[in-house]
Amino acid sequence: MAGSREIRNKIKSVKNTQKITRAMEMVAASKMRKAQDRMKKARPYGEKIRNVAAHMSGANTEYRHPFLIERDTVKRVGIIVVTSDKGLCGGLNTNVLRKALNQMKIWQSEGEQIEVCCIGNKGFGFMSRINATVISQVVGLGDTPDMAKLIGAVKVMLDGYTQDHFDRVFIYYNRFINTMKQEPVMEQLLPLTNERIHGDKKEDDTSRVTWDYLYEPEAKPVIDDLMIRYIEALVYQAVTENMASEQSARMVAMKAASDNAGNVIDELTLIYNKSRQAAITKELSEIVGGAAAV
Amino acid sequence: MGTVFHLDIVSAEESIYSGPVEFVVAPAQMGEIGVYPRHTPLLTRIKSGMVRIKAQLKEEELVYVSGGMLEVQPDVVTILADTAVRSHDLDETKAIEAKKAAEEALKNRESDIDYAKAQAELMEAMAQLAAIDKLRKRKH
């Protein structure tokens, strides 16, 4: 019975681990539902503000917002990386960071400078480890993304764009497809592309806008405000999607961990029983052998 | 459209109101404005305050918004409400805060590395202790 106590201890510790992973799985499952709700709730705002922006970009000719103007030379790129604050969610953060890193390498080889805005602890840790220039960050968002917390970090990027510090701004996050599938995506935030504003529908001449808004007090400040809010809404949506992705990825990862723990326990129990059986057989044969000798 | 138009009040965090209304009063930047059906297309900023909504056959409803945008289209009116209290200065301080947080966190990276190093050393020491413990048990 040499290793039996060790095996029993091992089984006990794996069982404890399994308890933890199972609890985390259930917590993630309930948080996931809420995160998905929030993601859905954020959509109408994004839709509405996009419609207004689309309309305006088609109608207003006297003032074109800098966010809409494509620049020819690209020397500096700003990226916003949305990650989770906590780990234990499978390959979620790794995937999005790998995507960002690959693109960053390409840009660097083209001689472009990159500055990073990090939303979420994991991304920040990674970016500072690879010595990227992090110019703003938000960490510790918790379970409810707060628009107020994002404003500052996003403004740094927007200011950088309007002051010609960046020529393009991209955002990286995990798009929520379904509970089992999340996809790391890169999207161009600035300058706003036509497809982005107008969605998928083809722009034909009949849908061309014929009326313009009355702007109060003036066109410029109103449009400026609207554009900033539009970008913020896009970032906010990315954050809510990422959070929904995070919770579902965590749930799946924890479920896999619990299942694995179950397998390990089964295997160890089998080994434990075998060794016990072997010990009993040995003892028996010794007794029989002893009796035969007498 | 006859006597009603569609009103949507949405914020980034939720949809606040959606439905046909007779008229709506919002605290625009230049003063309160009331919108009836067939209002001219308009886009303006609104201040924080009460939005008064009158739906058909219903009592007047009051909704608080902390600022945002009011958009009037020929048959749809949308209020894009802010979820946070905003002003230019406030946004500016927030931006500075976000920048500072990044700078400080980068400065403190050393300590993070120290922490990781200490943790690694601790793990090693613990493994050694465990090994010694095992050896001791075997001797007995």
mmCIF file of N, CA, C and O in Angstrom, chain A residues 256-293:
data_model
loop_
_atom_site.group_PDB
_atom_site.id
_atom_site.type_symbol
_atom_site.label_atom_id
_atom_site.label_comp_id
_atom_site.label_asym_id
_atom_site.label_seq_id
_atom_site.Cartn_x
_atom_site.Cartn_y
_atom_site.Cartn_z
ATOM 1 N N ALA A 256 -14.876 22.810 -19.463
ATOM 2 C CA ALA A 256 -13.849 21.864 -19.928
ATOM 3 C C ALA A 256 -12.953 21.461 -18.771
ATOM 4 O O ALA A 256 -12.601 20.279 -18.624
ATOM 5 N N ALA A 257 -12.607 22.434 -17.918
ATOM 6 C CA ALA A 257 -11.734 22.128 -16.784
ATOM 7 C C ALA A 257 -12.428 21.168 -15.819
ATOM 8 O O ALA A 257 -11.807 20.222 -15.323
ATOM 9 N N SER A 258 -13.725 21.396 -15.573
ATOM 10 C CA SER A 258 -14.457 20.500 -14.668
ATOM 11 C C SER A 258 -14.510 19.094 -15.251
ATOM 12 O O SER A 258 -14.321 18.105 -14.531
ATOM 13 N N ASP A 259 -14.767 19.013 -16.553
ATOM 14 C CA ASP A 259 -14.822 17.696 -17.198
ATOM 15 C C ASP A 259 -13.479 16.992 -17.113
ATOM 16 O O ASP A 259 -13.401 15.793 -16.819
ATOM 17 N N ASN A 260 -12.411 17.742 -17.360
ATOM 18 C CA ASN A 260 -11.075 17.157 -17.271
ATOM 19 C C ASN A 260 -10.789 16.655 -15.869
ATOM 20 O O ASN A 260 -10.224 15.582 -15.697
ATOM 21 N N ALA A 261 -11.186 17.476 -14.882
ATOM 22 C CA ALA A 261 -10.970 17.060 -13.494
ATOM 23 C C ALA A 261 -11.700 15.754 -13.242
ATOM 24 O O ALA A 261 -11.173 14.846 -12.589
ATOM 25 N N GLY A 262 -12.914 15.628 -13.789
ATOM 26 C CA GLY A 262 -13.687 14.390 -13.642
ATOM 27 C C GLY A 262 -12.929 13.208 -14.216
ATOM 28 O O GLY A 262 -12.826 12.151 -13.581
ATOM 29 N N ASN A 263 -12.346 13.402 -15.407
ATOM 30 C CA ASN A 263 -11.571 12.326 -16.026
ATOM 31 C C ASN A 263 -10.383 11.929 -15.170
ATOM 32 O O ASN A 263 -10.100 10.737 -14.985
ATOM 33 N N VAL A 264 -9.674 12.962 -14.663
ATOM 34 C CA VAL A 264 -8.497 12.685 -13.838
ATOM 35 C C VAL A 264 -8.904 11.900 -12.600
ATOM 36 O O VAL A 264 -8.252 10.922 -12.210
ATOM 37 N N ILE A 265 -10.034 12.304 -12.001
ATOM 38 C CA ILE A 265 -10.500 11.605 -10.804
ATOM 39 C C ILE A 265 -10.802 10.139 -11.131
ATOM 40 O O ILE A 265 -10.409 9.227 -10.396
ATOM 41 N N ASP A 266 -11.471 9.899 -12.245
ATOM 42 C CA ASP A 266 -11.790 8.522 -12.649
ATOM 43 C C ASP A 266 -10.521 7.691 -12.800
ATOM 44 O O ASP A 266 -10.429 6.565 -12.304
ATOM 45 N N GLU A 267 -9.542 8.287 -13.491
ATOM 46 C CA GLU A 267 -8.289 7.564 -13.719
ATOM 47 C C GLU A 267 -7.597 7.243 -12.405
ATOM 48 O O GLU A 267 -7.155 6.113 -12.171
ATOM 49 N N LEU A 268 -7.519 8.260 -11.550
ATOM 50 C CA LEU A 268 -6.825 8.075 -10.279
ATOM 51 C C LEU A 268 -7.543 7.041 -9.428
ATOM 52 O O LEU A 268 -6.906 6.216 -8.757
ATOM 53 N N THR A 269 -8.877 7.066 -9.459
ATOM 54 C CA THR A 269 -9.632 6.094 -8.674
ATOM 55 C C THR A 269 -9.328 4.682 -9.158
ATOM 56 O O THR A 269 -9.167 3.758 -8.355
ATOM 57 N N LEU A 270 -9.231 4.556 -10.471
ATOM 58 C CA LEU A 270 -8.920 3.248 -11.047
ATOM 59 C C LEU A 270 -7.549 2.770 -10.564
ATOM 60 O O LEU A 270 -7.389 1.622 -10.111
ATOM 61 N N ILE A 271 -6.572 3.683 -10.623
ATOM 62 C CA ILE A 271 -5.224 3.321 -10.182
ATOM 63 C C ILE A 271 -5.236 2.942 -8.697
ATOM 64 O O ILE A 271 -4.630 1.953 -8.277
ATOM 65 N N TYR A 272 -5.987 3.763 -7.935
ATOM 66 C CA TYR A 272 -6.064 3.527 -6.496
ATOM 67 C C TYR A 272 -6.635 2.137 -6.225
ATOM 68 O O TYR A 272 -6.072 1.348 -5.451
ATOM 69 N N ASN A 273 -7.735 1.792 -6.887
ATOM 70 C CA ASN A 273 -8.377 0.494 -6.670
ATOM 71 C C ASN A 273 -7.464 -0.650 -7.086
ATOM 72 O O ASN A 273 -7.381 -1.670 -6.405
ATOM 73 N N LYS A 274 -6.764 -0.442 -8.212
ATOM 74 C CA LYS A 274 -5.876 -1.492 -8.693
ATOM 75 C C LYS A 274 -4.776 -1.759 -7.692
ATOM 76 O O LYS A 274 -4.447 -2.911 -7.389
ATOM 77 N N SER A 275 -4.195 -0.672 -7.170
ATOM 78 C CA SER A 275 -3.076 -0.851 -6.252
ATOM 79 C C SER A 275 -3.571 -1.496 -4.953
ATOM 80 O O SER A 275 -2.891 -2.316 -4.348
ATOM 81 N N ARG A 276 -4.793 -1.139 -4.558
ATOM 82 C CA ARG A 276 -5.362 -1.741 -3.360
ATOM 83 C C ARG A 276 -5.558 -3.248 -3.590
ATOM 84 O O ARG A 276 -5.198 -4.091 -2.763
ATOM 85 N N GLN A 277 -6.123 -3.536 -4.755
ATOM 86 C CA GLN A 277 -6.367 -4.937 -5.110
ATOM 87 C C GLN A 277 -5.054 -5.724 -5.125
ATOM 88 O O GLN A 277 -4.970 -6.839 -4.578
ATOM 89 N N ALA A 278 -4.035 -5.100 -5.719
ATOM 90 C CA ALA A 278 -2.729 -5.758 -5.802
ATOM 91 C C ALA A 278 -2.187 -6.039 -4.413
ATOM 92 O O ALA A 278 -1.644 -7.126 -4.139
ATOM 93 N N ALA A 279 -2.344 -5.069 -3.528
ATOM 94 C CA ALA A 279 -1.837 -5.236 -2.164
ATOM 95 C C ALA A 279 -2.553 -6.392 -1.466
ATOM 96 O O ALA A 279 -1.921 -7.217 -0.782
ATOM 97 N N ILE A 280 -3.880 -6.450 -1.664
ATOM 98 C CA ILE A 280 -4.657 -7.519 -1.017
ATOM 99 C C ILE A 280 -4.219 -8.883 -1.551
ATOM 100 O O ILE A 280 -3.982 -9.824 -0.794
ATOM 101 N N THR A 281 -4.068 -8.970 -2.882
ATOM 102 C CA THR A 281 -3.657 -10.231 -3.507
ATOM 103 C C THR A 281 -2.310 -10.687 -2.964
ATOM 104 O O THR A 281 -2.103 -11.859 -2.645
ATOM 105 N N LYS A 282 -1.419 -9.703 -2.832
ATOM 106 C CA LYS A 282 -0.082 -10.026 -2.353
ATOM 107 C C LYS A 282 -0.148 -10.571 -0.929
ATOM 108 O O LYS A 282 0.447 -11.626 -0.609
ATOM 109 N N GLU A 283 -0.930 -9.901 -0.099
ATOM 110 C CA GLU A 283 -1.050 -10.315 1.291
ATOM 111 C C GLU A 283 -1.614 -11.735 1.375
ATOM 112 O O GLU A 283 -1.116 -12.596 2.120
ATOM 113 N N LEU A 284 -2.660 -11.955 0.571
ATOM 114 C CA LEU A 284 -3.307 -13.267 0.566
ATOM 115 C C LEU A 284 -2.326 -14.368 0.187
ATOM 116 O O LEU A 284 -2.231 -15.407 0.854
ATOM 117 N N SER A 285 -1.575 -14.090 -0.899
ATOM 118 C CA SER A 285 -0.652 -15.121 -1.387
ATOM 119 C C SER A 285 0.433 -15.371 -0.350
ATOM 120 O O SER A 285 0.906 -16.499 -0.180
ATOM 121 N N GLU A 286 0.789 -14.309 0.380
ATOM 122 C CA GLU A 286 1.785 -14.497 1.443
ATOM 123 C C GLU A 286 1.244 -15.417 2.529
ATOM 124 O O GLU A 286 1.920 -16.333 3.024
ATOM 125 N N ILE A 287 -0.037 -15.157 2.889
ATOM 126 C CA ILE A 287 -0.643 -15.974 3.948
ATOM 127 C C ILE A 287 -0.725 -17.439 3.502
ATOM 128 O O ILE A 287 -0.360 -18.364 4.225
ATOM 129 N N VAL A 288 -1.203 -17.597 2.249
ATOM 130 C CA VAL A 288 -1.337 -18.956 1.719
ATOM 131 C C VAL A 288 0.021 -19.658 1.687
ATOM 132 O O VAL A 288 0.174 -20.814 2.101
ATOM 133 N N GLY A 289 1.019 -18.875 1.202
ATOM 134 C CA GLY A 289 2.372 -19.421 1.125
ATOM 135 C C GLY A 289 2.889 -19.824 2.502
ATOM 136 O O GLY A 289 3.462 -20.903 2.701
ATOM 137 N N GLY A 290 2.606 -18.948 3.499
ATOM 138 C CA GLY A 290 3.038 -19.210 4.867
ATOM 139 C C GLY A 290 2.389 -20.467 5.419
ATOM 140 O O GLY A 290 3.048 -21.331 6.032
ATOM 141 N N ALA A 291 1.051 -20.588 5.159
ATOM 142 C CA ALA A 291 0.300 -21.752 5.647
ATOM 143 C C ALA A 291 0.838 -23.034 5.028
ATOM 144 O O ALA A 291 0.987 -24.063 5.699
ATOM 145 N N ALA A 292 1.180 -22.966 3.734
ATOM 146 C CA ALA A 292 1.713 -24.137 3.036
ATOM 147 C C ALA A 292 3.059 -24.545 3.627
ATOM 148 O O ALA A 292 3.348 -25.738 3.779
ATOM 149 N N ALA A 293 3.863 -23.581 4.016
ATOM 150 C CA ALA A 293 5.177 -23.866 4.580
ATOM 151 C C ALA A 293 5.038 -24.571 5.919
ATOM 152 O O ALA A 293 5.825 -25.468 6.245
#
